[in-house]
Short mmCIF file of C-alpha atoms in Angstrom, two decimals:
data_model
loop_
_atom_site.label_atom_id
_atom_site.label_comp_id
_atom_site.label_asym_id
_atom_site.label_seq_id
_atom_site.Cartn_x
_atom_site.Cartn_y
_atom_site.Cartn_z
CA UNK A 20 13.76 -71.95 -14.95
CA UNK A 21 13.15 -75.62 -15.45
CA UNK A 22 11.61 -75.40 -11.60
CA UNK A 23 9.47 -72.08 -13.06
CA UNK A 24 7.94 -74.17 -16.50
CA UNK A 25 6.45 -77.51 -14.60
CA UNK A 26 4.81 -74.48 -12.36
CA UNK A 27 3.18 -73.20 -14.90
CA UNK A 28 2.57 -76.32 -16.92
CA UNK A 29 0.60 -77.15 -12.96
CA UNK A 30 -1.01 -74.15 -12.64
CA UNK A 31 -2.74 -74.87 -16.07
CA UNK A 32 -3.26 -78.45 -15.54
CA UNK A 33 -4.81 -77.05 -12.58
CA UNK A 34 -7.29 -74.67 -14.45
CA UNK A 35 -7.65 -77.21 -17.08
CA UNK A 36 -9.40 -80.04 -14.88
CA UNK A 37 -11.32 -77.56 -12.32
CA UNK A 38 -12.93 -76.12 -15.27
CA UNK A 39 -13.30 -79.74 -16.96
CA UNK A 40 -14.86 -80.20 -13.72
CA UNK A 41 -16.66 -76.99 -13.17
CA UNK A 42 -18.32 -77.86 -16.69
CA UNK A 43 -19.96 -81.56 -15.73
CA UNK A 44 -20.84 -79.42 -12.96
CA UNK A 45 -22.88 -77.39 -14.13
CA UNK A 46 -24.03 -79.55 -17.36
CA UNK A 47 -25.24 -81.99 -13.82
CA UNK A 48 -27.19 -79.01 -12.38
CA UNK A 49 -28.92 -78.15 -15.37
CA UNK A 50 -30.19 -81.22 -16.46
CA UNK A 51 -31.11 -82.09 -12.29
CA UNK A 52 -32.54 -78.99 -11.29
CA UNK A 53 -35.23 -78.50 -13.56
CA UNK A 54 -36.14 -82.31 -13.25
CA UNK A 55 -36.09 -82.71 -9.57
CA UNK A 56 -37.97 -79.62 -9.02
CA UNK A 57 -41.09 -80.97 -11.05
CA UNK A 58 -40.72 -84.30 -9.93
CA UNK A 59 -41.20 -82.62 -6.29
CA UNK A 60 -43.99 -80.49 -7.38
CA UNK A 61 -45.82 -83.17 -8.94
CA UNK A 62 -45.85 -85.69 -6.16
CA UNK A 63 -47.31 -82.75 -3.69
CA UNK A 64 -49.77 -82.09 -6.00
CA UNK A 65 -50.57 -85.28 -5.20
CA UNK A 66 -50.47 -85.49 -1.69
CA UNK A 67 -52.69 -81.56 -2.02
CA UNK A 68 -55.56 -82.80 -4.29
CA UNK A 69 -56.21 -87.25 -2.67
CA UNK A 70 -53.53 -86.72 0.47
CA UNK A 71 -51.89 -89.95 -0.54
CA UNK A 72 -49.61 -90.45 -3.10
CA UNK A 73 -51.01 -92.83 -6.56
CA UNK A 74 -48.16 -95.08 -5.58
CA UNK A 75 -46.59 -95.89 -2.39
CA UNK A 76 -43.13 -96.89 -4.04
CA UNK A 77 -42.88 -92.28 -5.50
CA UNK A 78 -41.67 -91.95 -1.81
CA UNK A 79 -38.13 -93.14 -2.67
CA UNK A 80 -37.77 -91.34 -6.00
CA UNK A 81 -39.29 -87.99 -4.40
CA UNK A 82 -36.76 -88.52 -1.22
CA UNK A 83 -33.94 -89.34 -4.10
CA UNK A 84 -35.33 -85.80 -5.85
CA UNK A 85 -34.80 -83.77 -2.91
CA UNK A 86 -31.92 -85.81 -2.47
CA UNK A 87 -30.46 -84.77 -5.87
CA UNK A 88 -31.72 -80.12 -5.22
CA UNK A 89 -29.61 -80.77 -1.51
CA UNK A 90 -27.22 -82.16 -3.85
CA UNK A 91 -27.45 -78.89 -5.19
CA UNK A 92 -27.45 -76.86 -2.82
CA UNK A 93 -23.78 -78.35 -1.63
CA UNK A 94 -22.14 -77.15 -4.27
CA UNK A 95 -23.79 -73.51 -4.92
CA UNK A 96 -21.75 -73.35 -1.59
CA UNK A 97 -18.69 -74.75 -2.67
CA UNK A 98 -18.74 -72.13 -5.54
CA UNK A 99 -19.04 -68.67 -2.74
CA UNK A 100 -16.30 -69.86 -0.61
CA UNK A 101 -16.96 -66.93 1.12
CA UNK A 102 -16.18 -68.86 4.65
CA UNK A 103 -14.94 -71.91 5.76
CA UNK A 104 -18.15 -72.51 7.32
CA UNK A 105 -19.88 -72.85 4.03
CA UNK A 106 -17.74 -73.93 2.29
CA UNK A 107 -18.55 -76.65 5.26
CA UNK A 108 -22.54 -76.39 5.27
CA UNK A 109 -21.83 -77.23 1.06
CA UNK A 110 -19.10 -79.93 1.66
CA UNK A 111 -21.14 -81.44 4.04
CA UNK A 112 -24.76 -81.76 2.52
CA UNK A 113 -22.70 -83.38 -1.00
CA UNK A 114 -21.10 -85.80 1.27
CA UNK A 115 -25.13 -86.51 2.56
CA UNK A 116 -26.54 -86.23 -0.88
CA UNK A 117 -24.20 -88.75 -1.83
CA UNK A 118 -24.84 -91.31 1.27
CA UNK A 119 -28.45 -90.95 0.37
CA UNK A 120 -28.68 -91.75 -3.75
CA UNK A 121 -26.90 -94.95 -2.53
CA UNK A 122 -29.16 -95.93 0.13
CA UNK A 123 -32.32 -94.80 -1.86
CA UNK A 124 -31.27 -96.58 -4.62
CA UNK A 125 -30.86 -99.54 -2.42
CA UNK A 126 -34.16 -99.63 -0.94
CA UNK A 127 -35.43 -99.18 -4.70
CA UNK A 128 -33.42 -102.20 -5.50
CA UNK A 129 -34.99 -104.65 -2.77
CA UNK A 130 -38.86 -102.96 -3.52
CA UNK A 131 -38.07 -104.66 -7.06
CA UNK A 132 -36.28 -107.61 -6.00
CA UNK A 133 -39.60 -107.88 -3.59
CA UNK A 134 -41.98 -107.83 -6.09
CA UNK A 135 -40.19 -110.21 -8.36
CA UNK A 136 -39.37 -112.46 -5.85
CA UNK A 137 -42.23 -111.99 -2.97
CA UNK A 138 -45.02 -110.42 -4.20
CA UNK A 139 -47.48 -111.47 -1.78
CA UNK A 140 -45.20 -109.53 0.41
CA UNK A 141 -44.43 -106.53 -2.24
CA UNK A 142 -48.76 -106.06 -2.06
CA UNK A 143 -48.25 -106.23 1.61
CA UNK A 144 -45.89 -103.34 1.67
CA UNK A 145 -48.66 -100.83 -0.44
CA UNK A 146 -50.95 -101.29 2.74
CA UNK A 147 -50.82 -98.72 6.12
CA UNK A 148 -48.00 -100.69 7.58
CA UNK A 149 -46.40 -100.97 4.55
CA UNK A 150 -46.65 -97.41 3.98
CA UNK A 151 -45.18 -96.65 7.95
CA UNK A 152 -42.25 -98.55 6.87
CA UNK A 153 -41.24 -97.14 4.11
CA UNK A 154 -41.61 -94.30 5.89
CA UNK A 155 -38.89 -94.97 8.86
CA UNK A 156 -36.70 -96.30 6.17
CA UNK A 157 -36.92 -93.01 4.78
CA UNK A 158 -36.38 -91.83 8.27
CA UNK A 159 -33.51 -94.00 8.76
CA UNK A 160 -31.39 -93.18 5.23
CA UNK A 161 -31.88 -89.45 6.01
CA UNK A 162 -30.19 -90.37 9.57
CA UNK A 163 -27.54 -92.30 8.60
CA UNK A 164 -26.30 -89.91 5.10
CA UNK A 165 -25.99 -87.13 8.02
CA UNK A 166 -24.11 -89.50 11.00
CA UNK A 167 -22.13 -91.12 7.84
CA UNK A 168 -21.23 -87.24 6.77
CA UNK A 169 -20.46 -85.83 10.65
CA UNK A 170 -18.43 -89.99 11.26
CA UNK A 171 -16.12 -88.52 7.27
CA UNK A 172 -15.53 -84.81 8.73
CA UNK A 173 -13.35 -86.32 11.56
CA UNK A 174 -11.24 -88.77 8.72
CA UNK A 175 -8.26 -87.50 6.97
CA UNK A 176 -8.66 -85.84 4.08
CA UNK A 177 -6.58 -88.27 2.21
CA UNK A 178 -9.25 -91.64 3.83
CA UNK A 179 -12.01 -89.44 3.30
CA UNK A 180 -13.39 -91.97 0.64
CA UNK A 181 -13.44 -94.47 2.54
CA UNK A 182 -16.50 -94.84 4.30
CA UNK A 183 -18.24 -94.28 1.06
CA UNK A 184 -15.74 -97.40 -0.34
CA UNK A 185 -17.44 -99.23 1.97
CA UNK A 186 -20.46 -98.39 1.49
CA UNK A 187 -20.60 -99.31 -2.32
CA UNK A 188 -19.33 -102.66 -1.35
CA UNK A 189 -22.21 -103.33 1.47
CA UNK A 190 -24.67 -101.88 -1.51
CA UNK A 191 -23.24 -103.43 -4.31
CA UNK A 192 -23.84 -107.43 -2.75
CA UNK A 193 -27.65 -106.33 -1.52
CA UNK A 194 -27.85 -105.10 -5.11
CA UNK A 195 -26.27 -108.39 -6.40
CA UNK A 196 -28.09 -110.32 -4.56
CA UNK A 197 -31.84 -109.15 -5.36
CA UNK A 198 -30.47 -109.19 -9.17
CA UNK A 199 -29.42 -113.27 -8.56
CA UNK A 200 -32.57 -113.87 -6.81
CA UNK A 201 -35.08 -112.07 -9.18
CA UNK A 202 -33.35 -113.63 -12.84
CA UNK A 203 -33.79 -116.53 -11.10
CA UNK A 204 -37.73 -115.03 -10.54
CA UNK A 205 -38.12 -114.91 -14.63
CA UNK A 206 -36.72 -118.05 -15.19
CA UNK A 207 -38.74 -120.27 -13.22
CA UNK A 208 -40.73 -122.27 -15.69
CA UNK A 209 -44.77 -120.78 -15.34
CA UNK A 210 -48.02 -121.30 -16.81
CA UNK A 211 -48.59 -119.87 -20.22
CA UNK A 212 -51.38 -117.78 -19.01
CA UNK A 213 -52.19 -114.48 -20.73
CA UNK A 214 -52.25 -112.30 -17.20
CA UNK A 215 -49.11 -114.53 -15.89
CA UNK A 216 -47.43 -112.86 -18.83
CA UNK A 217 -48.52 -109.15 -18.29
CA UNK A 218 -46.52 -110.17 -14.87
CA UNK A 219 -43.61 -111.27 -15.85
CA UNK A 220 -42.96 -107.60 -18.20
CA UNK A 221 -43.71 -105.98 -14.97
CA UNK A 222 -41.56 -108.26 -13.35
CA UNK A 223 -39.14 -107.66 -16.12
CA UNK A 224 -38.85 -103.61 -16.02
CA UNK A 225 -38.57 -104.12 -12.54
CA UNK A 226 -34.64 -106.73 -13.03
CA UNK A 227 -33.80 -103.96 -15.44
CA UNK A 228 -34.05 -101.51 -12.69
CA UNK A 229 -32.15 -103.56 -10.87
CA UNK A 230 -29.78 -104.37 -13.07
CA UNK A 231 -29.57 -100.53 -13.79
CA UNK A 232 -28.66 -99.66 -10.44
CA UNK A 233 -26.22 -102.44 -10.04
CA UNK A 234 -24.10 -101.83 -13.08
CA UNK A 235 -23.71 -97.80 -11.92
CA UNK A 236 -23.36 -98.72 -8.18
CA UNK A 237 -19.94 -101.00 -9.42
CA UNK A 238 -18.93 -97.87 -11.40
CA UNK A 239 -19.35 -96.02 -9.02
CA UNK A 240 -17.14 -98.52 -6.68
CA UNK A 241 -14.44 -98.40 -9.74
CA UNK A 242 -14.35 -94.70 -9.65
CA UNK A 243 -13.92 -94.06 -6.93
CA UNK A 244 -11.07 -96.85 -5.70
CA UNK A 245 -9.55 -95.04 -8.84
CA UNK A 246 -9.65 -91.77 -7.45
CA UNK A 247 -8.07 -93.38 -3.64
CA UNK A 248 -5.26 -94.89 -5.73
CA UNK A 249 -4.74 -91.67 -7.81
CA UNK A 250 -4.78 -89.96 -4.71
CA UNK A 251 -1.56 -90.10 -3.43
CA UNK A 252 0.27 -87.28 -5.19
CA UNK A 253 1.83 -85.79 -8.24
CA UNK A 254 1.15 -84.31 -11.26
CA UNK A 255 0.45 -87.32 -13.19
CA UNK A 256 -2.05 -88.13 -10.62
CA UNK A 257 -4.13 -85.08 -10.40
CA UNK A 258 -4.22 -85.13 -13.90
CA UNK A 259 -5.79 -88.90 -13.43
CA UNK A 260 -8.10 -87.50 -10.55
CA UNK A 261 -9.81 -85.35 -12.50
CA UNK A 262 -10.52 -87.23 -15.21
CA UNK A 263 -12.09 -89.63 -13.04
CA UNK A 264 -13.42 -87.25 -10.82
CA UNK A 265 -15.42 -86.40 -14.42
CA UNK A 266 -16.14 -89.91 -15.50
CA UNK A 267 -18.09 -90.21 -11.80
CA UNK A 268 -20.24 -87.15 -12.44
CA UNK A 269 -21.19 -88.44 -15.35
CA UNK A 270 -22.64 -92.03 -14.02
CA UNK A 271 -23.68 -90.26 -10.92
CA UNK A 272 -25.74 -88.64 -12.78
CA UNK A 273 -26.84 -91.61 -15.23
CA UNK A 274 -27.71 -92.82 -11.73
CA UNK A 275 -29.65 -90.02 -10.79
CA UNK A 276 -31.61 -89.52 -14.17
CA UNK A 277 -33.48 -93.37 -13.79
CA UNK A 278 -35.82 -93.15 -10.93
CA UNK A 279 -37.39 -89.55 -11.82
CA UNK A 280 -37.57 -89.92 -15.37
CA UNK A 281 -38.97 -93.66 -14.75
CA UNK A 282 -41.42 -91.89 -12.63
CA UNK A 283 -42.10 -89.67 -14.70
CA UNK A 284 -42.83 -92.10 -17.64
CA UNK A 285 -45.55 -94.49 -15.88
CA UNK A 286 -47.52 -90.68 -15.04
CA UNK A 287 -47.04 -90.41 -17.78
CA UNK A 288 -45.53 -86.84 -18.10
CA UNK A 289 -42.62 -87.61 -19.87
CA UNK A 290 -44.97 -88.61 -23.45
CA UNK A 291 -46.65 -85.06 -22.70
CA UNK A 292 -43.89 -83.04 -22.67
CA UNK A 293 -42.13 -84.76 -25.26
CA UNK A 294 -44.87 -83.72 -27.42
CA UNK A 295 -45.32 -80.33 -26.11
#
């Protein structure tokens, strides 16, 4: 009787945890699908009208939005789960999206770092040569994301989070470097000119973006580390993994929303949406 009761309790907990995780993912899709689709539509309209983008910095935002749609595609593949091949495709798509998000956040932080600390180099990246560099870096992100995903397929499921943890450590170190030197550049004494003050406000916004993304990467790392530790079984660890996964999804959602929302705010579309 005790074994039957324990089995029923475990099944109830399993169902509850799966339901909570599913709800978190559905909310994430409801928020990300229209937002990312709209951002990509605006990018396509810019390119069609001008055969260029208003800012080359937006390229990272557009590809991050594409990564989010790739994650949604993977999620629906896992939900359908009609055959093992579809499940593998869905799992791979989700992993590619997670790796890609981290890489594009890193590139955004590096770009904001250049805007604050090395403005001459930053403005040089707005040229045709700079656009080529960005296109190459974007192609590299997609290739690395797929490459790490295929490497991940050959790793035991108990250690499947290990490559992502390693990537997060590298990303946290890189964004920490960007944050520290950007902060040093901002607190350095400057001439009290009005023009300089306007530049400083722009640099402060860049620093805020770097720090926010750094915080999200740190929280991702902590949550993934907890999930990795709790992944060694028993009922308690399953509940813990479920809760950690749900919290991880919410932190991931915050980091996914920041760049598309900043793009809409910069283009004036965010205020028009709220006014409507």
